[in-house]
Coordinates of C-alpha atoms and ligand atoms in Angstrom, one line a residue:
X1 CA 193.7 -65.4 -60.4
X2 CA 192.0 -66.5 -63.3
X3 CA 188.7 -64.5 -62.8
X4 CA 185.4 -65.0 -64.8
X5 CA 184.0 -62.6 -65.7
X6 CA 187.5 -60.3 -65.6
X7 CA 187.4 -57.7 -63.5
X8 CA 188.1 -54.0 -64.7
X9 CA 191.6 -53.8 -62.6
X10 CA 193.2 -57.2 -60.3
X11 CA 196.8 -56.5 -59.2
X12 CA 198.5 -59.4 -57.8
X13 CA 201.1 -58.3 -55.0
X14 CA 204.3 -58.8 -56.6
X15 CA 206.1 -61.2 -53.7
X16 CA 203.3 -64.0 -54.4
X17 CA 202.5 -64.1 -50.7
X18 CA 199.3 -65.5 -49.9
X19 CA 197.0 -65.0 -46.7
X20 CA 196.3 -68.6 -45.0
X21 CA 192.8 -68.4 -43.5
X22 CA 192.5 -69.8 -39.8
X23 CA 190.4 -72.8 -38.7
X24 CA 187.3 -70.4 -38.5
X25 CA 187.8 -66.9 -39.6
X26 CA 185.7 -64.1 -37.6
X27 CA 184.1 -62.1 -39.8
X28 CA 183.5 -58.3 -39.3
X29 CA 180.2 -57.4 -40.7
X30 CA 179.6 -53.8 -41.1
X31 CA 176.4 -51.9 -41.4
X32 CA 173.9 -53.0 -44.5
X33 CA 176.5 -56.2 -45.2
X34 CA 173.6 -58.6 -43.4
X35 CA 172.5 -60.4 -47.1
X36 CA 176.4 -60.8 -48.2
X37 CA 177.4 -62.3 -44.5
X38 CA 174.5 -64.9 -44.7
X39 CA 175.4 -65.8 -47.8
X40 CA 179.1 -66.3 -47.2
X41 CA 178.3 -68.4 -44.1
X42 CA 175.7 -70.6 -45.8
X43 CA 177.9 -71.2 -49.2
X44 CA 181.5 -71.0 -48.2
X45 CA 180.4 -72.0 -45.1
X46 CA 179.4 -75.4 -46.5
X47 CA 182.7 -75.8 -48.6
X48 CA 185.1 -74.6 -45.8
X49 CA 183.4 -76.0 -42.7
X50 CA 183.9 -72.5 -41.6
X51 CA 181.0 -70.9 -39.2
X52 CA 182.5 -67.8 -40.0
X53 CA 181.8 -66.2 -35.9
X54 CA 181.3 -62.8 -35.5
X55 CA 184.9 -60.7 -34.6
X56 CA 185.1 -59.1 -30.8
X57 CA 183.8 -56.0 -30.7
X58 CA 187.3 -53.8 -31.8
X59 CA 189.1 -56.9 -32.9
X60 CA 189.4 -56.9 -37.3
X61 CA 187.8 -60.2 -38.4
X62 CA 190.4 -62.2 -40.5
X63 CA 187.0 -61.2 -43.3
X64 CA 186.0 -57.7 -43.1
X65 CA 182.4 -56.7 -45.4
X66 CA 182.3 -52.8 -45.6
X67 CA 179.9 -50.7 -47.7
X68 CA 181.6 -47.5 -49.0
X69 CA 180.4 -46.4 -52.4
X70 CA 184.1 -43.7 -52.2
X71 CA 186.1 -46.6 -51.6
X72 CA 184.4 -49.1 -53.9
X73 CA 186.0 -47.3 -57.0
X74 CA 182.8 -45.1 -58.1
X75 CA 181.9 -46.8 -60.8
X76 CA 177.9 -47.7 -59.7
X77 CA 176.3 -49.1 -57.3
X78 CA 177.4 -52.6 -58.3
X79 CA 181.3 -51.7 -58.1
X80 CA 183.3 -53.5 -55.4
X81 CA 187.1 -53.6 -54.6
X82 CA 188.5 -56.2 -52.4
X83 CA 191.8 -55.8 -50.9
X84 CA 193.9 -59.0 -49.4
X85 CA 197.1 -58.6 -46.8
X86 CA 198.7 -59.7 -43.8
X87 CA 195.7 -59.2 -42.2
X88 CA 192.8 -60.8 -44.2
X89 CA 190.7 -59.7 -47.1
X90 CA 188.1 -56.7 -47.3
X91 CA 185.6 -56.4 -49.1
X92 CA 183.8 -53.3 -50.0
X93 CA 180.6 -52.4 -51.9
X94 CA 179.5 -49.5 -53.2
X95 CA 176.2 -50.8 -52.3
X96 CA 174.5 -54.6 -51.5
X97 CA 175.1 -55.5 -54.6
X98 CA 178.3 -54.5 -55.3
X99 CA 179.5 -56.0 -51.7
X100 CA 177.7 -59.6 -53.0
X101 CA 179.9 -59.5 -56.4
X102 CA 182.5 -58.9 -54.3
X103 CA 182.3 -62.0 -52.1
X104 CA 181.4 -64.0 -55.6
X105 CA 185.1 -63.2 -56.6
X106 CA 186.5 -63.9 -53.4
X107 CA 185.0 -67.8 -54.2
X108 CA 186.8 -67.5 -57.4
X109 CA 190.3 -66.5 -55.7
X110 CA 189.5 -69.3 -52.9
X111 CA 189.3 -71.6 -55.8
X112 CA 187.2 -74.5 -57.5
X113 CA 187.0 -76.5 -53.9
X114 CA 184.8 -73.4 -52.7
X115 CA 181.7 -74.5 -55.0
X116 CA 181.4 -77.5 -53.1
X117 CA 178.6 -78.1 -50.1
X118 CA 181.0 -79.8 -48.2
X119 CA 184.4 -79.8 -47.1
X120 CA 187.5 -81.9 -48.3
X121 CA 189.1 -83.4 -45.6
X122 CA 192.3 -81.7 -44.9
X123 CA 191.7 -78.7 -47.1
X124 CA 193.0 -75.5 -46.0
X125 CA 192.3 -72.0 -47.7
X126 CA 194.7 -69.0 -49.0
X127 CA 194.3 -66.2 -51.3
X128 CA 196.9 -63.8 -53.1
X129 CA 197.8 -60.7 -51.8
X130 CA 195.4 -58.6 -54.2
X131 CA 193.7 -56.0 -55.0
X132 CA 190.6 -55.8 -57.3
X133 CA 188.9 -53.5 -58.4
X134 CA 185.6 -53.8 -60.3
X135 CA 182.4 -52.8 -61.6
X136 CA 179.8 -54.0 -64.7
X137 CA 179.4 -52.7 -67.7
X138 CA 175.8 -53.0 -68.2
X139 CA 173.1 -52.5 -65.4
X140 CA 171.1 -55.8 -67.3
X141 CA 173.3 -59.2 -67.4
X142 CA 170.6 -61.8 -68.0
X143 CA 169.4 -65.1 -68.8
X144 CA 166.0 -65.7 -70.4
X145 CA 164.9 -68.9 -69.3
X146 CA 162.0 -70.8 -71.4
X147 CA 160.3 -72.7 -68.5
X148 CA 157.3 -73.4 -70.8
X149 CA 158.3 -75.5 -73.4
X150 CA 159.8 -77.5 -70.9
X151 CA 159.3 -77.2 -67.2
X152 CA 162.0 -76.4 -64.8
X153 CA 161.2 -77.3 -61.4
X154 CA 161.6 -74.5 -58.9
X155 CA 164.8 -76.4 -57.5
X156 CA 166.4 -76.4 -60.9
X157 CA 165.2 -72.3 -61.0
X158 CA 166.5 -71.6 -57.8
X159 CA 170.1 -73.7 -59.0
X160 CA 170.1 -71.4 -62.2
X161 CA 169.8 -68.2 -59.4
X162 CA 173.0 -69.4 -58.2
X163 CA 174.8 -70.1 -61.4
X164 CA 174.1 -66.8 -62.6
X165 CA 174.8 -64.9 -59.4
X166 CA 178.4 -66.7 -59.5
X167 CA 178.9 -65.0 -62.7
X168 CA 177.4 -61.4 -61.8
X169 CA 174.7 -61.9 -63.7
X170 CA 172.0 -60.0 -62.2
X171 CA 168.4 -60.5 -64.5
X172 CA 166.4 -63.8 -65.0
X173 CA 163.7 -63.3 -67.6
X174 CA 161.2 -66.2 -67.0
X175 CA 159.2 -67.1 -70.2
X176 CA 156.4 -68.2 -67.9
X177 CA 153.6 -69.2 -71.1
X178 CA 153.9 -70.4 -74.2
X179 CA 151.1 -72.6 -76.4
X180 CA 153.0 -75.6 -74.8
X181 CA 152.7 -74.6 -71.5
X182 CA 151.1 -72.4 -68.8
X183 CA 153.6 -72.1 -65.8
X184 CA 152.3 -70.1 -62.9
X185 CA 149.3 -70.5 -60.4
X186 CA 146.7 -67.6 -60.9
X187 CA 144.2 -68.1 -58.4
X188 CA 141.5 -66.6 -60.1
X189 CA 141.7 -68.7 -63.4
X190 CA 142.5 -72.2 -61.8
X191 CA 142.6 -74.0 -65.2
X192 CA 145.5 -72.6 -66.5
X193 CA 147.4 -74.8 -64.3
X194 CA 145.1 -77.4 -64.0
X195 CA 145.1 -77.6 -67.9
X196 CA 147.4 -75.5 -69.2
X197 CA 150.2 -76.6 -67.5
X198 CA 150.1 -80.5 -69.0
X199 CA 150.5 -81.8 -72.4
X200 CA 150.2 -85.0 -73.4
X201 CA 153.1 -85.7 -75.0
X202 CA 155.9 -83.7 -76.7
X203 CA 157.6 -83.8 -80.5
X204 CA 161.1 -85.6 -79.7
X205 CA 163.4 -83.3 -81.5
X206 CA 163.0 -80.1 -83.5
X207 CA 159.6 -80.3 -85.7
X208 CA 161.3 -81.6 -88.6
X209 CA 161.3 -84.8 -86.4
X210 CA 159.5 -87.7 -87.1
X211 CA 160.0 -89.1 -83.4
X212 CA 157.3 -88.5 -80.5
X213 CA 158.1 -88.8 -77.1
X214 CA 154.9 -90.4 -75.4
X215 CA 155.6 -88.9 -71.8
X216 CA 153.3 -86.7 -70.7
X217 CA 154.7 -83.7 -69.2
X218 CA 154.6 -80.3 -67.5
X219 CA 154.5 -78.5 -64.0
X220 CA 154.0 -75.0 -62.5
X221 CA 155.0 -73.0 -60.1
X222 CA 152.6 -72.0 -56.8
X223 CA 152.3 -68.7 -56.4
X224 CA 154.3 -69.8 -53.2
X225 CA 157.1 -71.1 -55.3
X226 CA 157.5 -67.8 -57.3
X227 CA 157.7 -66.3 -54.0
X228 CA 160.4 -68.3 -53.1
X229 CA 162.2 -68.1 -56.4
X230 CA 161.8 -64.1 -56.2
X231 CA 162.8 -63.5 -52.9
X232 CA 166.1 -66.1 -53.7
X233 CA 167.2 -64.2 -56.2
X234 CA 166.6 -60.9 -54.6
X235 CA 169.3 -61.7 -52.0
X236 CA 171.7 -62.6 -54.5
X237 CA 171.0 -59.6 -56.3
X238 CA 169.1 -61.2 -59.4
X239 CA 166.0 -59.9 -60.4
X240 CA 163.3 -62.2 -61.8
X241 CA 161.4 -60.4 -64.7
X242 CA 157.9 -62.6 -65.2
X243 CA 157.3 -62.9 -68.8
X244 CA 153.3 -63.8 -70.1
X245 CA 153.3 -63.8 -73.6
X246 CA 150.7 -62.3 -75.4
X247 CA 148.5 -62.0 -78.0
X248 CA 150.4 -65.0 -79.9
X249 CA 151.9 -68.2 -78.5
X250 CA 148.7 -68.7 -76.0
X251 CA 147.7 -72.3 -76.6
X252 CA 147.8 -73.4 -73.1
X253 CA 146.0 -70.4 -71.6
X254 CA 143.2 -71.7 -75.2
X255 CA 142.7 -74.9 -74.1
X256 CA 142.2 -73.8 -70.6
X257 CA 139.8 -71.3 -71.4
X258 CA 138.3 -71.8 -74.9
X259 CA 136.6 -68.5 -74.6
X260 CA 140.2 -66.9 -75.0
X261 CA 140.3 -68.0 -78.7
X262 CA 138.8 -66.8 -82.0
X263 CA 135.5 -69.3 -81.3
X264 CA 134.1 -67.6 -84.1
X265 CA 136.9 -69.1 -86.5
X266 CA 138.2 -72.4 -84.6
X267 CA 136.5 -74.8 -82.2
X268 CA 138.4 -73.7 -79.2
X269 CA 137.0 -76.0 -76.9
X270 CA 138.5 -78.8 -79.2
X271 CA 142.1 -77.6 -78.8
X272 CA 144.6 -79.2 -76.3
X273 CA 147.9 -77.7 -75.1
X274 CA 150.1 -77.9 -78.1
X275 CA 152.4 -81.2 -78.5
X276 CA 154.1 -79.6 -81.2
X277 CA 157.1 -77.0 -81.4
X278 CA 156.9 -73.8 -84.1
X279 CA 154.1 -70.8 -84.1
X280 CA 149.7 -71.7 -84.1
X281 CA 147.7 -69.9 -85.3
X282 CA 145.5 -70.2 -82.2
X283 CA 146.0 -66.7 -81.1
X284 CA 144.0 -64.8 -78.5
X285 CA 140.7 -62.6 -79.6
X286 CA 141.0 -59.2 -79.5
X287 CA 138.0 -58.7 -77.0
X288 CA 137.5 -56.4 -74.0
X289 CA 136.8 -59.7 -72.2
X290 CA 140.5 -61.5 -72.8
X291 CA 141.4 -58.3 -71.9
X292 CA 139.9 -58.2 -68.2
X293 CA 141.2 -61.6 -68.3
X294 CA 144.7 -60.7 -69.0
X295 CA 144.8 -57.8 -66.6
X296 CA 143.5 -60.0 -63.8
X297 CA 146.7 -62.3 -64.5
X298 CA 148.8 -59.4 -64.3
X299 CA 147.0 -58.0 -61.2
X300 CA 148.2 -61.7 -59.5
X301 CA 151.6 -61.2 -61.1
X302 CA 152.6 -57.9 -60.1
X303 CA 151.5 -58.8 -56.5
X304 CA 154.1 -62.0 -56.6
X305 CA 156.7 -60.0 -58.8
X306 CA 157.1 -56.6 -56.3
X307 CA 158.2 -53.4 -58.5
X308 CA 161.4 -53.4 -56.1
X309 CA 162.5 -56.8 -57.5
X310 CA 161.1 -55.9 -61.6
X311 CA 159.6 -52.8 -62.5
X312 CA 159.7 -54.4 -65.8
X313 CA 157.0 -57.0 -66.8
X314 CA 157.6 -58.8 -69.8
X315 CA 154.4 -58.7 -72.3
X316 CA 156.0 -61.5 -75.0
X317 CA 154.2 -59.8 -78.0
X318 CA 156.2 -62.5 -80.6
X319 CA 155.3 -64.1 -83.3
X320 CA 151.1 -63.1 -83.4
X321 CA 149.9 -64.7 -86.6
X322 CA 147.2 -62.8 -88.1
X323 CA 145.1 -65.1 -90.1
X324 CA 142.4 -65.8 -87.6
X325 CA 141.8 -62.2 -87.1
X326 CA 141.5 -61.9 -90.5
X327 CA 139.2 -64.4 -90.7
X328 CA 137.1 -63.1 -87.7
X329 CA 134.1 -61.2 -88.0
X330 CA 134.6 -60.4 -84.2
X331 CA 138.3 -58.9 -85.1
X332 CA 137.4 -57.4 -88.1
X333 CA 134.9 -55.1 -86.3
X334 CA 137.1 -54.8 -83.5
X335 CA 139.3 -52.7 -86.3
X336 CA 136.5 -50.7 -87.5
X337 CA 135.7 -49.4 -84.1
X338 CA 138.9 -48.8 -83.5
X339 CA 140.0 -47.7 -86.5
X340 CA 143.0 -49.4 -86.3
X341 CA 145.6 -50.2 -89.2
X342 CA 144.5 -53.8 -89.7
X343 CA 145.4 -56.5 -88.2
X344 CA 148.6 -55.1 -87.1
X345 CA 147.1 -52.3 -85.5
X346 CA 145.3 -54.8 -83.9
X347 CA 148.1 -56.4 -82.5
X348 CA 149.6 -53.2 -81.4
X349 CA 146.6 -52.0 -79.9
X350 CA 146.4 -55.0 -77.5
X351 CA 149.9 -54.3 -76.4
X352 CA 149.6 -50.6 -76.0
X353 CA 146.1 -51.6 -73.6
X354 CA 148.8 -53.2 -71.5
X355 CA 151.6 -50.7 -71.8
X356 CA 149.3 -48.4 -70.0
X357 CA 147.8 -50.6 -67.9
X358 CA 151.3 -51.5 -66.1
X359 CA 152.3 -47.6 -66.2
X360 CA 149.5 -47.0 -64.3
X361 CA 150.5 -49.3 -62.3
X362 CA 154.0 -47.9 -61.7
X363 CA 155.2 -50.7 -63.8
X364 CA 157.1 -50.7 -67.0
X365 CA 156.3 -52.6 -69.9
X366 CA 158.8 -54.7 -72.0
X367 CA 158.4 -56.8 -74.9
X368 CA 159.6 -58.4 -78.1
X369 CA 160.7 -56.0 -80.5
X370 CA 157.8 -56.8 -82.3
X371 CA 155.9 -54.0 -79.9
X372 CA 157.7 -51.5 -81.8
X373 CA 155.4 -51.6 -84.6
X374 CA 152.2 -49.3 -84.1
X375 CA 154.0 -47.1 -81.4
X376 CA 154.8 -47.4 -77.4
X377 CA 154.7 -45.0 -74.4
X378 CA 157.7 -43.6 -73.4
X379 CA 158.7 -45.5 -70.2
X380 CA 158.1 -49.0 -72.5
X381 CA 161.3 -51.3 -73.5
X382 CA 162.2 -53.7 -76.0
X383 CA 163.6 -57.1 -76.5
X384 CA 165.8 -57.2 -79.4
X385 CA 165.8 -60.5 -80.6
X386 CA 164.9 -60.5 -84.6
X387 CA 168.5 -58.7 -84.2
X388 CA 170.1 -55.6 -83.5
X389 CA 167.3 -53.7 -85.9
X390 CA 164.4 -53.6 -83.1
X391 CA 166.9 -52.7 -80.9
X392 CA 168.4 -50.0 -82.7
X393 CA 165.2 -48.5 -84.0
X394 CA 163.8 -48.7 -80.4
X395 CA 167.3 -47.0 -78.9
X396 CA 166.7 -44.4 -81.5
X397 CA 163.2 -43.7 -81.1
X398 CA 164.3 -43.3 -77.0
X399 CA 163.3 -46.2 -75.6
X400 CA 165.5 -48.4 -73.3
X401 CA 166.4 -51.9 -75.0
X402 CA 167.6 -55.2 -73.8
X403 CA 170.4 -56.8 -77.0
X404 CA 169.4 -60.0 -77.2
X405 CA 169.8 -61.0 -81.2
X406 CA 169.0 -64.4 -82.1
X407 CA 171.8 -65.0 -84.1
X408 CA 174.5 -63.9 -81.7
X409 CA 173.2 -65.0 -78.2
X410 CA 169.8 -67.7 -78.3
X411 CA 171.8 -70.7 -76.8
X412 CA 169.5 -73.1 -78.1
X413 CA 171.6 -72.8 -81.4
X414 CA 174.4 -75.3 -81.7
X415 CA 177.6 -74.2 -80.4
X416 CA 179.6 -76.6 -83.0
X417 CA 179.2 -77.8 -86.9
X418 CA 180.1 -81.7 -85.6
X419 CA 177.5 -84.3 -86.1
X420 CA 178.0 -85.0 -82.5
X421 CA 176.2 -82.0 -81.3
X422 CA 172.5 -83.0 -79.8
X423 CA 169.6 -81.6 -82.1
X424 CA 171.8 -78.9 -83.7
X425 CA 169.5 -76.1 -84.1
X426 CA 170.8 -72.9 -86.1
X427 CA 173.9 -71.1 -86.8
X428 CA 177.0 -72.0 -85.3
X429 CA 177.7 -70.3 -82.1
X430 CA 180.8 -70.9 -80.6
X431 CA 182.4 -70.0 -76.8
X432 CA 184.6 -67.8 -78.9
X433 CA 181.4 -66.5 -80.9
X434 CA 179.8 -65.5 -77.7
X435 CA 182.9 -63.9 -76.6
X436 CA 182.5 -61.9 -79.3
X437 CA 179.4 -61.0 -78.8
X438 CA 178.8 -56.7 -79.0
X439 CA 175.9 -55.7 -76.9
X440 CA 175.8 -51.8 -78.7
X441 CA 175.8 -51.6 -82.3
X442 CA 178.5 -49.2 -83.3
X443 CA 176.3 -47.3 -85.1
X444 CA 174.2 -46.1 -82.3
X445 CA 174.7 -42.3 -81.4
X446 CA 175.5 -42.2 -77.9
X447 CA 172.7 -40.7 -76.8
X448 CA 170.9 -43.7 -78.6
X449 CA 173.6 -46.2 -77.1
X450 CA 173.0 -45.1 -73.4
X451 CA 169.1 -46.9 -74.0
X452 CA 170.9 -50.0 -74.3
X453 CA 169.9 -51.4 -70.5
X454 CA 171.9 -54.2 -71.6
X455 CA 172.0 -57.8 -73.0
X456 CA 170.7 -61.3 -72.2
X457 CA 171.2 -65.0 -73.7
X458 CA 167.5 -66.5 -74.7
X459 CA 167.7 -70.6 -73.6
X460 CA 164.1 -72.1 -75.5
X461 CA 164.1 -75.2 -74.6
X462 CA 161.8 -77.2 -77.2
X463 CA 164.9 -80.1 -77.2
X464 CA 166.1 -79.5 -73.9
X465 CA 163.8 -82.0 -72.4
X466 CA 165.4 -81.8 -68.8
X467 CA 168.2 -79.5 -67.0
X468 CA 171.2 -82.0 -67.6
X469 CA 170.2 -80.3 -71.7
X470 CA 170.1 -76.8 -70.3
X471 CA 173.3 -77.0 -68.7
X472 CA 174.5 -78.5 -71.9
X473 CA 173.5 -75.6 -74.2
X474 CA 173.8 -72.8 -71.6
X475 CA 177.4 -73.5 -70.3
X476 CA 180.2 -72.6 -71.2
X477 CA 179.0 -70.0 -73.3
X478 CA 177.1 -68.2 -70.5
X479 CA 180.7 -67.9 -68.7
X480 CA 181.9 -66.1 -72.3
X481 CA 178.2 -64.1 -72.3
X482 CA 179.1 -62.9 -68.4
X483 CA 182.1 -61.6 -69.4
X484 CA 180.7 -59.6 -72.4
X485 CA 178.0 -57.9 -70.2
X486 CA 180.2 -56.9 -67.2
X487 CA 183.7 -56.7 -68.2
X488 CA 184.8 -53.5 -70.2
X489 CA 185.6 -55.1 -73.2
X490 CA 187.5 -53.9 -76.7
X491 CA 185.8 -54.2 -79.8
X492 CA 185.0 -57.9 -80.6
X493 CA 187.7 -58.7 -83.0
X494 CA 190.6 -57.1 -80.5
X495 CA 189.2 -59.1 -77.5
X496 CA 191.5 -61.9 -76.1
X497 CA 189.8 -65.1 -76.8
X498 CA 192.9 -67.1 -76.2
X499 CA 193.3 -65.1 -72.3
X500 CA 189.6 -66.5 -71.8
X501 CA 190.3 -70.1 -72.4
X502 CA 193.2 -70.2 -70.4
X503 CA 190.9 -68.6 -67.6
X504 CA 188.6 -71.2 -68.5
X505 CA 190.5 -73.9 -67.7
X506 CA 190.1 -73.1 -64.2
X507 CA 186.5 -72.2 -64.6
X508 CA 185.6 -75.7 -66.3
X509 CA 186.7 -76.9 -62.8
X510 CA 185.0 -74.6 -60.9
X511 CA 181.6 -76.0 -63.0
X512 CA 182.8 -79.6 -61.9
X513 CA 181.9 -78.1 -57.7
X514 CA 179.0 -77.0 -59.0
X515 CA 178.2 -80.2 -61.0
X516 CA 177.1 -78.1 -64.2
X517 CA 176.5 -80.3 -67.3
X518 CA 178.6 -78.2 -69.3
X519 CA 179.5 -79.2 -73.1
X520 CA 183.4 -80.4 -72.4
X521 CA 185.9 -78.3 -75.2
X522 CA 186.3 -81.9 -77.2
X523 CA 182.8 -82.2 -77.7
X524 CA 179.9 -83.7 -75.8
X525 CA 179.9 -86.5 -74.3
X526 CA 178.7 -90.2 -75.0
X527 CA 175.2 -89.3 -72.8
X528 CA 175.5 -85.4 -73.5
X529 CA 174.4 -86.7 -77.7
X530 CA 171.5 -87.3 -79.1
X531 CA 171.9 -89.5 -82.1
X532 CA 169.2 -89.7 -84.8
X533 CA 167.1 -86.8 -83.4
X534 CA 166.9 -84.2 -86.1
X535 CA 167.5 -80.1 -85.7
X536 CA 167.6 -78.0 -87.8
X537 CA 170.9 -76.7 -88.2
X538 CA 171.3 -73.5 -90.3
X539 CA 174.6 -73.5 -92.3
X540 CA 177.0 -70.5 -92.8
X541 CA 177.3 -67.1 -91.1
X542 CA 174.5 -66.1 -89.3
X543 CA 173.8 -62.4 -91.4
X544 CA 174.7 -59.6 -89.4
X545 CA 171.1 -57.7 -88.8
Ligands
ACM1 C1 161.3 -65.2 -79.9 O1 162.4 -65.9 -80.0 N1 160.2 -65.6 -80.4 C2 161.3 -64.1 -79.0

């Protein structure tokens, strides 16, 4: 059947029969099945032709949606079973979500034709006589998505929705701001967009790179879009967690409003949305003002982002340099007042003012692990991206934490040592590295390992300069990172790479429907290179941390 991400039990009925669908199957839509029947008309509609009618009242559809947490299997809300006969398939969920997986593996077992968005004349549909039964592994299967360094449009967003959905991952973190970009309208600061969102040109490979590309660029998203983008997701069961990054890597939001900055250490007004890729030292101040600033950003946020869809809002809280702040009379007595622990305290102070700002709010914070330093409330969560160390201190200390360690799963690191490989940036990460890939540390207790919410693949984009280089970096390894976060795997080195590739044979052509821009298992191809455009390639073993 050769399903990706593998599900906890398949059984294939031993005579090989398949069920032949009819011309137009009926489909029998039970109570609470409403999202998963639109869905299944509008994509395998488009593949199949089908309209998929509703069945006569008393009549089984030849496609029966049913939700039944007993029957599902009991193993969460997002556990499914599907069972195929004589008679059809049927689906069950233990809820939505698990019904929607459900009908994702059903597009699997129809096979690669069913990613098309139209029908090949002639084709005719069967699946085995099966049944499967399934459920994830971790509650948070995600994809953080670094819109700011370069822009996604919303249709490329709303594409990566679907990508993830049709391998049951359920969380898209949005890195929303960055010094190079400011991505989302707020209504009440109109220059973030109308400066912060465009740079004048952009460094043409990683910074070690003498090469400029002289095309201006950027974009944001209405507040309409991220509407759109939020409630798309929401039907396919993805959640969209907004990420604004503060107090470091705030360029954009800078040159948009020089008061922002440390004015009594730079000349604000002077700076421009940063061209270059790395870490500024053009940090926000540490003033009550860029605080009511901040929290009327987040008060525009959390109205778009509804605590339904994220209770989590994602603070950033990477990479803050000090150095203006220590240079800054207005900082410096900031820490006095406050008695804080330096500059650090500082820095943990402005991210504790937010922590309970959002709880207040009924939201829940979530940042880089770099929030653990200088304490959090209870109900705040971390990032883990330095490596497993944030995440295991922050497990530890009882707080819930996403695994997302930059040497195991940022897929802006090469996946191969060839020359061939565009920009290589980092360590070696390979499909079969990923596969490997062990959200909890075994040396978490368990009480410890239950805080682990789950895991997510970071894509930054500084040299992915448009989606065709997403794609590139992002797949196939997300297909290996899916099956991580929702199969029930053995420890990494017992795992069965060589059972994935097989699988992936068929899934390579399933990425051909979809026309994903994957990296092909011989290497990229002539226009997937980028020759003469420098990374920064890291050699050897990426430390174990
Ligand atoms: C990060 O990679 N700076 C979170």
């Amino acid at each position: 059947m050769d399903l990706i991400p593998a599900p906890r039990i398949a059984v294939p009925h031993e005579d090989g029969h398949h069920h032949a669908f009819g011309a137009d199957p009926a489909l029998d839509a039970g109570p609470g099945t409403e999202d998963t029947a639109r869905w299944l008309r509008r994509e395998l509609g488009a593949a199949t032709g089908w309209s998929l009618p509703d069945a006569a009242p008393g009549e089984p559809g030849e496609l029966r949606l049913r939700i039944d947490p007993v029957r599902a299997g009991g193993s969460g809300p997002e556990a499914y079973r599907i069972d195929i006969g004589a008679d059809g398939a049927e689906l069950t969920g233990a809820s939505g979500a698990g019904l929607f997986w459900a009908a994702q593996t059903l597009r699997q077992l129809l096979g690669p034709d069913a990613y098309r968005r139209a029908p090949l004349p002639g084709r005719t549909w069967s699946v085995p006589y099966a049944a499967v039964v399934d459920g994830p592994r971790f509650g948070w299967r995600g994809m953080m998505l670094d819109v700011a360094r370069h822009f996604m449009p919303k249709d490329g967003v709303l594409r990566y929705i679907d990508l993830l959905a049709a391998h049951k991952l359920n969380v898209l973190h949005l890195h929303l701001t960055d010094d190079q970009g400011w991505r989302v309208e707020i209504k009440r600061h109109p220059r973030l967009t109308g400066v912060g969102a465009w740079r004048a040109r952009s460094r043409w490979g990683h910074r070690a790179s003498p090469l400029w590309n002289e095309t201006p660029h950027g974009g944001f998203y209405t507040q309409d879009d991220i509407r759109e983008i939020v409630a798309y997701a929401a039907e396919r069961h993805v959640r969209v967690v907004p990420e604004i990054d503060v107090p470091g890597h705030s360029q954009a939001a800078i040159a948009a409003y020089p008061e922002l900055g440390n004015t009594d250490v730079v000349d604000t007004a002077a700076l421009e949305v940063w061209d270059d890729w790395g870490i500024t030292a053009n940090v926000l101040a540490p003033t009550e003002a860029v605080l009511r600033f901040y929290e009327g950003v987040f008060e525009e946020l959390l109205e778009l982002f509804p605590a339904e869809v994220s209770p989590f809002v994602h603070v950033g809280g990477d990479e803050c340099p000090k150095e203006q702040w220590r240079a800054s009379a207005t900082a410096q007595a900031r820490i006095a007042e406050l008695g804080a622990d330096g500059e650090d305290g500082l820095q943990s102070w402005f991210i504790r003012h937010f922590d309970g700002w959002l709880a207040e709010r009924g939201r829940r914070l979530i940042g880089w692990d770099e929030i653990l330093e200088g304490g959090l409330a209870p109900g705040a969560a971390v990032s883990s991206w330095r490596g497993y160390a944030g995440g295991i201190a922050a497990a530890e200390a009882g707080h819930d934490v996403v695994m997302c360690p930059e040497q195991q799963v940022y897929l802006d690191h090469r996946q191969a040592g060839g020359p061939d490989e565009p920009v290589p940036i980092g360590y070696v990460r390979s499909l079969e590295d990923v596969y490997r890939f062990e959200p909890v540390p075994p040396k978490l207790s368990p009480e410890a390992a239950a805080h682990v919410l789950g895991a997510q693949a970071n894509v930054w984009t500084e040299v992915m300069e448009h989606q065709g280089r997403v794609d590139y970096q992002v797949f196939p390894r997300l297909a290996a990172f899916a099956e991580v976060v929702w199969s029930w795997q053995p420890a990494p080195e017992e795992r069965d790479f060589a059972g994935f590739e097989e699988r992936m044979a068929t899934h390579y052509r399933r990425l051909d429907s979809l026309g994903v821009g994957y990296r092909p298992p011989g290497g990229p191809l002539a226009w997937q290179r980028r020759p003469g455009v420098l990374g920064r390639p890291i050699e050897g073993e990426p430390p174990n941390v």
